[in-house]
Coordinates of C-alpha atoms in Angstrom, one line a residue:
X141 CA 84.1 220.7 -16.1
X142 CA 86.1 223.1 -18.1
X143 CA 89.1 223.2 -15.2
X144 CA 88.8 219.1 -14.8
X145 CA 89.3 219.0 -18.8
X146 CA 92.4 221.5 -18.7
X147 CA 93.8 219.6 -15.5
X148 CA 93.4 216.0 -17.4
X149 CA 95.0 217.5 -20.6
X150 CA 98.4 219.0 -18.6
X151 CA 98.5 216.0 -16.4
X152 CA 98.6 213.9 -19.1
X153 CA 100.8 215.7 -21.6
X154 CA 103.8 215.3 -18.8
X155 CA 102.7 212.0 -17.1
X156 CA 105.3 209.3 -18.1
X157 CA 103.5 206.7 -20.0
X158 CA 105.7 204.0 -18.7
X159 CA 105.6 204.7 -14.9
X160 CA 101.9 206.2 -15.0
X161 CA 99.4 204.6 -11.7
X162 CA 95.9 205.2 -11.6
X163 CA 95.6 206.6 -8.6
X164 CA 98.6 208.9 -9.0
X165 CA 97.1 209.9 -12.2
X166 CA 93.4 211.0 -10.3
X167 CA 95.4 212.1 -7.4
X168 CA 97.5 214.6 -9.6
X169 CA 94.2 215.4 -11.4
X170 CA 92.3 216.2 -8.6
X171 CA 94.5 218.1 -6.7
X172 CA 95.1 220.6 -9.6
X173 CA 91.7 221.3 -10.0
X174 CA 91.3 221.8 -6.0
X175 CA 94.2 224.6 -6.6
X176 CA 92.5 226.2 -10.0
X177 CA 89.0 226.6 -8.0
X178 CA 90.4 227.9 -4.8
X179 CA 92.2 230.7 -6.9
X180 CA 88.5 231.2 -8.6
X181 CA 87.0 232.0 -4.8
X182 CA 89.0 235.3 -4.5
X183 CA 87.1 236.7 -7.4
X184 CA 83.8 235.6 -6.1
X185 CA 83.9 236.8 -3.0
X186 CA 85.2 240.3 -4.3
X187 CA 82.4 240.2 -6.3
X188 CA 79.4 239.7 -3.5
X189 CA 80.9 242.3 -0.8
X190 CA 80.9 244.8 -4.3
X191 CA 77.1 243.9 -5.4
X192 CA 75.7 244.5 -2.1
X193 CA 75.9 248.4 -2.4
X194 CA 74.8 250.7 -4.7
X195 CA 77.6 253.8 -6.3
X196 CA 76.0 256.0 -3.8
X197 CA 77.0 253.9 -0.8
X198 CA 74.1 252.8 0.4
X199 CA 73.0 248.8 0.4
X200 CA 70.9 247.7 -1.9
X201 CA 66.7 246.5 -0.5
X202 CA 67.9 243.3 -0.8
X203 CA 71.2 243.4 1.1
X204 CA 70.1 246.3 3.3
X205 CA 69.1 243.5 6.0
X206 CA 71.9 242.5 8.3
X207 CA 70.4 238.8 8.5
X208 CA 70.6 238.7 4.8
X209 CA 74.2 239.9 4.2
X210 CA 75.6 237.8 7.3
X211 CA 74.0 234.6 5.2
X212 CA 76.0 235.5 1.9
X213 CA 79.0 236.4 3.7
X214 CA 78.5 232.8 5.9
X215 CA 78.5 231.1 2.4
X216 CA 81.2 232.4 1.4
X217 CA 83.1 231.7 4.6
X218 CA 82.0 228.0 4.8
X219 CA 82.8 228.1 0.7
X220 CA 86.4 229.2 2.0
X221 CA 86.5 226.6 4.8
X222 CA 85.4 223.7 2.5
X223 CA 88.3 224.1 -0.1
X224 CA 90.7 225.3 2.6
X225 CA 90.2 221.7 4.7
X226 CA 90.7 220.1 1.2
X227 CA 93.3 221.7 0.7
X228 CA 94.6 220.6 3.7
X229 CA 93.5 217.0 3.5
X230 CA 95.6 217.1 0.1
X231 CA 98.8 218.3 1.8
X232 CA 98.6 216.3 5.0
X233 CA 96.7 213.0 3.7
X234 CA 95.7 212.1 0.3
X235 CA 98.8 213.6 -1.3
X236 CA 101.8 211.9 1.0
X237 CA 99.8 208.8 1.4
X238 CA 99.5 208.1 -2.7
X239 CA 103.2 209.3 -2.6
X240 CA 104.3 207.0 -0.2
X241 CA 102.1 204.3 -1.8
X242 CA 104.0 204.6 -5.1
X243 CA 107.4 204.4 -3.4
X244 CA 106.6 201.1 -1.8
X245 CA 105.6 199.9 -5.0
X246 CA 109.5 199.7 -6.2
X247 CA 109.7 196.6 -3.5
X248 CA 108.3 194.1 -5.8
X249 CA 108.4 191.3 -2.3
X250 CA 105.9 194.2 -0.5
X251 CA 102.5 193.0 -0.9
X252 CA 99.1 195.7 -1.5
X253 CA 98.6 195.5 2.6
X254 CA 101.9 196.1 3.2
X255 CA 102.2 198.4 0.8
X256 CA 99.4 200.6 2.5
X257 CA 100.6 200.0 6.2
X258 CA 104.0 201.3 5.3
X259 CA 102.3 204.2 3.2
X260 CA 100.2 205.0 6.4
X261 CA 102.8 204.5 8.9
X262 CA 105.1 207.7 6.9
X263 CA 101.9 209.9 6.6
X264 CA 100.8 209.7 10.3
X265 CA 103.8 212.5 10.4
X266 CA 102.0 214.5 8.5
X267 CA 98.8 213.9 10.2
X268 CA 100.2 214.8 13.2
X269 CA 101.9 218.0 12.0
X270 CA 98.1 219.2 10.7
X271 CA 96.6 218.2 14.1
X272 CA 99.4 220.2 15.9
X273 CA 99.0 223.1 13.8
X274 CA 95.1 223.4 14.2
X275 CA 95.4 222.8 17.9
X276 CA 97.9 225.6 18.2
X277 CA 95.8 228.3 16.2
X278 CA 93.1 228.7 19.0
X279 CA 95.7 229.3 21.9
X280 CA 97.6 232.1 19.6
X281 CA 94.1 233.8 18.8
X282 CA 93.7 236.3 21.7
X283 CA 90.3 236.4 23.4
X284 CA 90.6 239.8 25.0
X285 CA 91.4 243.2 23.4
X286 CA 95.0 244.4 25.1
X287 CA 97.4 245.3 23.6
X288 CA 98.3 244.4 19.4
X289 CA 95.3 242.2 19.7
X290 CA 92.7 245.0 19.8
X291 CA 92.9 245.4 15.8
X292 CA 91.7 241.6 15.1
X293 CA 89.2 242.2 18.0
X294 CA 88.1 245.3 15.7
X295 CA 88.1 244.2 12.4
X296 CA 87.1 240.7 12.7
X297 CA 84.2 238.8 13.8
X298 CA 84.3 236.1 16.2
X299 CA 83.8 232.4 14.3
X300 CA 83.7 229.2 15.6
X301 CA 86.5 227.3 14.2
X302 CA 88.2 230.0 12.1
X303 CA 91.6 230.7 14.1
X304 CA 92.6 227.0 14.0
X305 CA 91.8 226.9 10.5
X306 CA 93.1 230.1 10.1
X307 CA 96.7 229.3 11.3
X308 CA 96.9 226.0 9.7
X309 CA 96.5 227.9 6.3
X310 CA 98.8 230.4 7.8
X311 CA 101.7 228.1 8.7
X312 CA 101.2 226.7 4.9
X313 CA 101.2 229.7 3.3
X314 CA 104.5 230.5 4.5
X315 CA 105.3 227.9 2.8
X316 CA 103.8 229.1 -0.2
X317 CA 105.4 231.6 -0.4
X318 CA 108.5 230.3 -0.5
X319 CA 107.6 229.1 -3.6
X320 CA 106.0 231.9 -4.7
X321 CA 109.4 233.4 -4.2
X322 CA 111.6 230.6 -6.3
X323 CA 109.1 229.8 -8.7
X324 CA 106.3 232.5 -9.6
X325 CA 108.8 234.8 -9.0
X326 CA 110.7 232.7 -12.2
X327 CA 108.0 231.8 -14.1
X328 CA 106.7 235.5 -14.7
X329 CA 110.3 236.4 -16.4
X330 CA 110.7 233.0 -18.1
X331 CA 107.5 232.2 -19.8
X332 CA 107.0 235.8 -22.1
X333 CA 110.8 235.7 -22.4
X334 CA 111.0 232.3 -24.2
X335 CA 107.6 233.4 -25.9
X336 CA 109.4 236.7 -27.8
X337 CA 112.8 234.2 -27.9
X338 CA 111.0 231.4 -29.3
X339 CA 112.8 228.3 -30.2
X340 CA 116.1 227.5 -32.7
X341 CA 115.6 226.7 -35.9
X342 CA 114.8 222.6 -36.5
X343 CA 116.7 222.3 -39.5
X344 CA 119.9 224.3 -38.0
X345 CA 119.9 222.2 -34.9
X346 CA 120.1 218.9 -37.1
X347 CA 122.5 220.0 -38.8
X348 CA 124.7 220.8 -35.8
X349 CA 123.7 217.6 -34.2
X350 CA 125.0 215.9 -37.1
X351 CA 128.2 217.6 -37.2
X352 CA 128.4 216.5 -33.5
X353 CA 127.2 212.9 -34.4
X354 CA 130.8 213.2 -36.9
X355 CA 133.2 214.7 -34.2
X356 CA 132.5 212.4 -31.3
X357 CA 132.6 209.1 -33.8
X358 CA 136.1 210.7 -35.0
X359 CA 137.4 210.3 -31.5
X360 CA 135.8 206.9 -30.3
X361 CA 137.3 205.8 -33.7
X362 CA 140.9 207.1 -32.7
X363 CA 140.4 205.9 -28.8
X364 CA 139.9 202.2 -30.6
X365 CA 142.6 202.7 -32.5
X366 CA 145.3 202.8 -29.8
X367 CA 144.7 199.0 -28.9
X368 CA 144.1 197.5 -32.7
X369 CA 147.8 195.9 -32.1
X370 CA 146.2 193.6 -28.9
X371 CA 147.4 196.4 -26.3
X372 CA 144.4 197.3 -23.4
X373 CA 143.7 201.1 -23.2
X374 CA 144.6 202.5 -19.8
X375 CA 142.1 203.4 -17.8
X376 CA 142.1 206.9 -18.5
X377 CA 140.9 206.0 -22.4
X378 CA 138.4 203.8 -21.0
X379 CA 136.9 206.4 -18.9
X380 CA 136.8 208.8 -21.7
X381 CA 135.5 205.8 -24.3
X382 CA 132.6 205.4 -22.4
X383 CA 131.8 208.8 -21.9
X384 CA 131.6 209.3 -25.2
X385 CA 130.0 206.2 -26.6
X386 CA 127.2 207.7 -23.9
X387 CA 127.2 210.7 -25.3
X388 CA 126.4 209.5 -29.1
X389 CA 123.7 207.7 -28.0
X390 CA 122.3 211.0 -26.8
X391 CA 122.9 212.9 -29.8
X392 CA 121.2 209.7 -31.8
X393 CA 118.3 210.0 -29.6
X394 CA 118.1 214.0 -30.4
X395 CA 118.5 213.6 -33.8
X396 CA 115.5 211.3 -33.7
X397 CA 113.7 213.5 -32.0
X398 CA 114.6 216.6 -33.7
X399 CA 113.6 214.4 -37.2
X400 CA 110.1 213.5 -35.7
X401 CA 109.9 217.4 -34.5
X402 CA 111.1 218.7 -38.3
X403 CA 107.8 216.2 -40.0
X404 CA 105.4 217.4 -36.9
X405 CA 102.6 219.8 -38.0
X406 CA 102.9 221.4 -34.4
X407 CA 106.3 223.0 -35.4
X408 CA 105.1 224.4 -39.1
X409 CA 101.8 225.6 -37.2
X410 CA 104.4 227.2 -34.2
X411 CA 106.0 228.9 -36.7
X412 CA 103.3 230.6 -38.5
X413 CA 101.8 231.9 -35.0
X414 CA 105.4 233.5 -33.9
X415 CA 104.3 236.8 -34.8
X416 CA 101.2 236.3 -32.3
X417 CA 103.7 234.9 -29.2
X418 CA 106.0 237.7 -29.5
X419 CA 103.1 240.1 -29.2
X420 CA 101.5 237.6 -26.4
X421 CA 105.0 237.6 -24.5
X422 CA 105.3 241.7 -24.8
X423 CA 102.0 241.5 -22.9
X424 CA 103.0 239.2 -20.4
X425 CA 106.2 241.1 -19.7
X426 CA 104.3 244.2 -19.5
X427 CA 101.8 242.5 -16.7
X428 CA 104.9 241.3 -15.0
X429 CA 106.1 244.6 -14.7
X430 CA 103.2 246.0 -13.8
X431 CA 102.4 243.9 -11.0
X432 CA 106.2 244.2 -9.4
X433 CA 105.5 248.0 -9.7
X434 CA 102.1 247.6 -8.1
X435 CA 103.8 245.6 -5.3
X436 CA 106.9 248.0 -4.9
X437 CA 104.3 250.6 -4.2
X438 CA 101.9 248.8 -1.6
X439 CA 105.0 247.7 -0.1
X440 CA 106.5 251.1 0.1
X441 CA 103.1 252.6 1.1
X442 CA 103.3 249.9 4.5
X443 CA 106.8 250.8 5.0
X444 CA 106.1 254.8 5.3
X445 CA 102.5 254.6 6.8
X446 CA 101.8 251.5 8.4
X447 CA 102.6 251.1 12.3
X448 CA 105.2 248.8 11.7
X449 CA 106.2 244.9 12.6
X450 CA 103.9 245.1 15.6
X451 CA 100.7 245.4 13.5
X452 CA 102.2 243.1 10.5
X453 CA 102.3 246.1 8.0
X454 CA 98.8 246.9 8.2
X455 CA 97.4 249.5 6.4
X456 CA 93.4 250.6 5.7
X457 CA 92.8 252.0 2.1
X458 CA 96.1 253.4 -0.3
X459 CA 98.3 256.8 0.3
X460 CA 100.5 256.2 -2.5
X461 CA 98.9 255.6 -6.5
X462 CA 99.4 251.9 -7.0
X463 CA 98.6 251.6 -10.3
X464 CA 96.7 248.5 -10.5
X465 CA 94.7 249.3 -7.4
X466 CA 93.5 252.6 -9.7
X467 CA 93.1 250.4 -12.2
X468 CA 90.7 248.1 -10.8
X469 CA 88.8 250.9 -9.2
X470 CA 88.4 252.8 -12.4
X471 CA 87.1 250.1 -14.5
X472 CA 84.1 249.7 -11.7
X473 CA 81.6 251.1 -13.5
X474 CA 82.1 249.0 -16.7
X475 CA 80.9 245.9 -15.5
X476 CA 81.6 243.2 -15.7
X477 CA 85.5 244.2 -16.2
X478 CA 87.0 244.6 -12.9
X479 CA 86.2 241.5 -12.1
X480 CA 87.5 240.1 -15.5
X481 CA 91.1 241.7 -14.7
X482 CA 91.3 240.0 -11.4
X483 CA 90.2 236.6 -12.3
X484 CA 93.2 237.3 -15.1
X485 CA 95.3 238.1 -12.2
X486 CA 94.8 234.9 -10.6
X487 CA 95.1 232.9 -13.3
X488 CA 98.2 234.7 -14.7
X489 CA 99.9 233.4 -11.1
X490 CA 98.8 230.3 -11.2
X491 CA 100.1 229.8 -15.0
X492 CA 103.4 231.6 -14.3
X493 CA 103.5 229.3 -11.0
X494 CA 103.3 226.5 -13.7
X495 CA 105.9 228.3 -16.3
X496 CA 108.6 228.6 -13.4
X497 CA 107.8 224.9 -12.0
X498 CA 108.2 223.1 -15.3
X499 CA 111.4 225.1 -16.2
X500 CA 113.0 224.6 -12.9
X501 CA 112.3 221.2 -12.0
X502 CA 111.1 220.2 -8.4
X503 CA 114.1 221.3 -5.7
X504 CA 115.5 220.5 -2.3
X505 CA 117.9 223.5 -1.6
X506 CA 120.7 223.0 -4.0
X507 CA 119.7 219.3 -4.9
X508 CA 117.2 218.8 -8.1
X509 CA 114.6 216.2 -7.0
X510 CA 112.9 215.8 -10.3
X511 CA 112.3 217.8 -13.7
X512 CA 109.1 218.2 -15.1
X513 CA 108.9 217.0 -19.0
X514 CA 106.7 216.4 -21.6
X515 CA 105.4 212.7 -21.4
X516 CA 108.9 211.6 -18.6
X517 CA 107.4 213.3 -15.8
X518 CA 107.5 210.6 -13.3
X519 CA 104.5 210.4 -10.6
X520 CA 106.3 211.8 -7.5
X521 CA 107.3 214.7 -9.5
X522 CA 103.7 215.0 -10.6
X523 CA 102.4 214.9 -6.9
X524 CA 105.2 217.4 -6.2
X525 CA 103.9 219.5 -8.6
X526 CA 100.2 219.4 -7.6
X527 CA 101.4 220.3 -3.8
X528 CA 103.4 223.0 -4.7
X529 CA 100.7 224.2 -6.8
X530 CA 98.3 224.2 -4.0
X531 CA 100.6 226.3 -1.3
X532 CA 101.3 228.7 -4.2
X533 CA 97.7 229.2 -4.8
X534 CA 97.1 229.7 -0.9
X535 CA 99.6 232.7 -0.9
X536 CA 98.5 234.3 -4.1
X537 CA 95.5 235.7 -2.3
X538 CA 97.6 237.4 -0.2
X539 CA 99.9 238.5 -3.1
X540 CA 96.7 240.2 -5.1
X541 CA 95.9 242.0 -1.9
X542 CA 99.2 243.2 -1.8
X543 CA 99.1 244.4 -5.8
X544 CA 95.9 246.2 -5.5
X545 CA 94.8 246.2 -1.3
X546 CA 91.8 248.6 -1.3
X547 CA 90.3 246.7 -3.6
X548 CA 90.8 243.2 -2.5
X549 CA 89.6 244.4 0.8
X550 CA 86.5 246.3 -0.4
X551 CA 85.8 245.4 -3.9
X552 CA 83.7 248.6 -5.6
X553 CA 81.9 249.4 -2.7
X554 CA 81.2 253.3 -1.7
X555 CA 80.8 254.6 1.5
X556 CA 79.2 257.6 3.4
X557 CA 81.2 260.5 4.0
X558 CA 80.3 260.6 7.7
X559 CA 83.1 258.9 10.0
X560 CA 83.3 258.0 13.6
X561 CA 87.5 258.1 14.2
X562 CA 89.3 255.7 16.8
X563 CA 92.4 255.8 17.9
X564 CA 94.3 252.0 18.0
X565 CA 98.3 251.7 19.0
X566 CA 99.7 254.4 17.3
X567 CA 97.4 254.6 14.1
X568 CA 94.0 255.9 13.1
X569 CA 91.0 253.2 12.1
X570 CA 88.0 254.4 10.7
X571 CA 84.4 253.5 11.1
X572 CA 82.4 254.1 8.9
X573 CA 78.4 254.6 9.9
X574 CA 77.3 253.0 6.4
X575 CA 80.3 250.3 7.3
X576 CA 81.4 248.4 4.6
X577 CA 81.5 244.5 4.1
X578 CA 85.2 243.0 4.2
X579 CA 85.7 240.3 1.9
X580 CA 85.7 236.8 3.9
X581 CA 89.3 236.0 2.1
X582 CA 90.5 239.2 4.3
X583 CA 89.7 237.0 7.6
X584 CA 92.1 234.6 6.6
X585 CA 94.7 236.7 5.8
X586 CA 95.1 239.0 8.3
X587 CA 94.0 237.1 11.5
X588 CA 97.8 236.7 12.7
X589 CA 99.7 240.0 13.0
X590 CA 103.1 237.8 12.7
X591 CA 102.0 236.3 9.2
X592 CA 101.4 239.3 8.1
X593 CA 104.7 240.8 9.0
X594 CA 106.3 237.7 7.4
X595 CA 104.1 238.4 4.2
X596 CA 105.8 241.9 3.9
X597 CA 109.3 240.7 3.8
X598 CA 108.7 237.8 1.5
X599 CA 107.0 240.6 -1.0
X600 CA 110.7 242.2 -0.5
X601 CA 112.0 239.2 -1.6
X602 CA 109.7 238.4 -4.5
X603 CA 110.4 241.3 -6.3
X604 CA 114.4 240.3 -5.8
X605 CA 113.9 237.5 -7.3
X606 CA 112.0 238.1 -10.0
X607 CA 114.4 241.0 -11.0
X608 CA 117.3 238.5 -10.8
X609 CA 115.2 235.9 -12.9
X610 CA 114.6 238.6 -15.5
X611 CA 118.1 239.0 -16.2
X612 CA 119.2 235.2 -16.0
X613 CA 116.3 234.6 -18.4
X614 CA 117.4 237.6 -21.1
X615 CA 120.9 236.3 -20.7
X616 CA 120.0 232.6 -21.7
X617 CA 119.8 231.6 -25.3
X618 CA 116.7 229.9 -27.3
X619 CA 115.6 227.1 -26.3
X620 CA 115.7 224.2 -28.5
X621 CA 112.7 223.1 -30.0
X622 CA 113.2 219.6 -28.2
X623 CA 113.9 221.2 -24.8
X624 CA 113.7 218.3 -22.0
X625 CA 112.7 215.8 -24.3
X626 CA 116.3 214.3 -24.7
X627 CA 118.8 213.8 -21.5
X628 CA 121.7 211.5 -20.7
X629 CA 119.8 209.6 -17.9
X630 CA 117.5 208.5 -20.5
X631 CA 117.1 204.8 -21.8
X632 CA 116.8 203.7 -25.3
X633 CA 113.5 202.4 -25.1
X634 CA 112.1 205.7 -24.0
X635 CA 111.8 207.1 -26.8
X636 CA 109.3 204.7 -27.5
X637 CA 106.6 206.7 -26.0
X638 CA 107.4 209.5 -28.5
X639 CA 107.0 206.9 -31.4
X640 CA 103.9 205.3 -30.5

């Protein structure tokens, strides 16, 4: 209830109240709350796979029954393989088809049948892209041991439907990251940046839009003068006329805005908490940090000990102190914290995810789809968001395991000290005779060796870009207290919705 409330609340405080639809609205709604409870599974399942054992290593009475644990960890797979074919459903069906719907909506001569023939008829593409890609994940699963293939024939159980799911959530993922890359990557330099920044002064900035207001009247006034003796501007003067004439009607618009804004309670209150927001964005900026060191590390660790691209980077436990990793493990005996941290972990991506998205806007390569604003965020951009949301939220798994991998894999379990050693390719596994339970997320994740190897890379990546977004976002200015509430594109009337 609590995630449907938040969900309804940031829906609806970007939702344009003149283009708003039902079902976009529900759509949108739902389809955050899908991504905000599939990024609350990872701690879950870390939890179960740690509560089985006791600190000595041994199972507990209760789990000590291999019946008994294969039932938890069966929960927890099917718990996975419900919200992962949502998920799926979202991105493939429900999502393109309300999209599409919408679209056709703008051809007032279309008809509701119509309407949702033509909707179907574009989202049978993706239906058939979903289809292909959970036909295909079978045939690349290997059902021998030879060769690369013997360290998923190791490590992971054999279940029924897994690999096609598995690579479907795979091929997405890539896609995730992507936007993991552009946009989390962003949003963790961005958002405690413009929270120790904070926003310019009300009063200054009417004041200069004022002085604006002046200077561009002054010149439409001497453009109008040229032709007061009956003689037509050239087309030059025209041109520049109505640029400006367009241009004071924005600066009217802001300096309505930025008069509402001045009056609001929600600016006075802002600026009595700006002691608490720069201390809340040092924090922030300090996680950020820590997590690209964390991820430098693990990825530096594959690099030097892993067996390479063959095995997709694969390493089992740490050989170089990641810090967050140790973290993690040392606040294990002070439950319930470890568990607190990493549910602050998943969140923190998800809201940076949501930081970089809104102060981005929505892009196609170098072409800006939409922009994501407070009460103008049209439906498509909202159904944009929602799907981007839900790839992110697929990849982040495999980003925590990559910030702290011992114990995303493991959780707080102990082990016995005896060990049975194989030999696999050209690197060491070890059994251990009290094994311990993998986390069910770990399935997903490693099952392709080629994902993997593609995961590695894009963490190279990640950290690029959020080193470049640091320094892009300390470069750029305050933001104005109005920021995306005012643009040229805008019509008069909307600024209704800011008045009512």
């Amino acid at each position: 209830s609590v995630i449907l409330v938040f969900c309804w609340i940031y829906i609806r405080k970007f939702q344009s109240r003149r283009e708003s639809e039902v079902i976009s609205t529900i759509t949108a709604i739902c389809a955050l709350a899908i991504a905000l409870i599939t990024s609350a599974l990872l701690p879950v399942d870390i939890f179960l796979v740690s509560f089985m054992k006791y600190p000595n290593g041994t199972y507990k009475e209760w789990a000590a029954n291999n019946e008994t644990r294969g039932q938890i960890e069966d929960t927890v797979l099917y718990g996975y393989y419900t919200l992962y074919s949502i998920i799926l459903i979202c991105v493939f069906l429900w999502i393109p088809f309300v999209y599409f719907y919408y679209e056709e909506r703008d051809d007032n001569n279309v008809n509701k049948c119509s309407q949702v023939k033509n909707a179907l008829k574009y989202t049978i593409g993706f239906v058939i892209v979903c289809v292909a890609l959970l036909l295909i994940g079978p045939l690349m699963c290997p059902s021998e041991v030879n060769g690369r293939s013997l360290i998923a024939y190791l490590i992971f159980p054999s279940t029924d439907g897994l690999p096609a799911l598995s690579f479907s959530i795979s091929s997405l993922t890539l896609i995730g990251m992507l936007a993991v890359i552009i946009y989390t990557a962003y949003g963790m330099s961005v958002m405690p940046l413009n929270l120790i920044k904070g926003t310019r002064s009300v009063k200054y900035e009417r004041l200069e839009n004022t002085e604006d207001i002046d200077d561009v009247e002054h010149q439409i006034e001497k453009l109008k003068s040229k032709c007061q003796d009956g003689r037509p501007l050239s087309s030059r003067d025209r041109n520049n006329l109505q640029e400006l004439e367009g241009k004071l009607q924005v600066l009217r618009r802001r300096g309505r805005h930025l008069e509402i804004a001045e009056r609001n309670c929600c600016t006075k209150v802002g600026s009595a908490l700006r002691p608490f927001k720069i201390l809340l964005g040092i924090f922030f900026i300090l996680v950020a940090l820590l997590f690209t060191i964390a991820l430098f590390i693990s990825n530096l660790d594959k690099a030097l000990h892993s067996a390479g691209i063959s095995s997709g980077f694969i390493i089992f436990g740490t050989n170089l102190t990641n810090p967050l990793n140790e973290l993690l493990l040392a606040l294990q005996p002070v439950f319930p914290l470890d568990y607190i941290l990493i549910t602050v972990i998943t969140v923190y991506f998800v809201l940076t995810s949501m930081a970089g998205i809104r102060n981005m806007g929505i892009w196609f390569f170098w072409i800006r789809l939409y922009k994501i604003r407070p009460k103008k965020t049209r439906p498509q951009a909202l159904l944009f968001l929602c799907m981007i949301l839900l790839l992110i939220v697929l990849h982040t798994s495999y980003m925590i395991y990559s910030l702290a991998p011992q114990y995303v894999m493991y959780g707080s379990q102990k082990y016995l000290k005896t060990l049975c050693v194989a030999s696999v390719i050209n690197f060491v596994l070890f059994f251990f005779s009290d094994q311990c339970t993998v986390t069910r997320s770990y399935l997903f994740l490693h099952k392709f060796w080629f994902f993997s190897t593609i995961y590695y890379f894009g963490n190279w990546a990640f950290i690029g870009a959020f080193l470049i977004g640091l320094v892009v976002s300390c470069c750029r200015g305050k933001k104005s207290v109005i920021e995306g509430e005012v643009e040229a594109d805008d019509s008069d009337f909307s600024d209704d919705e800011y008045v009512h």
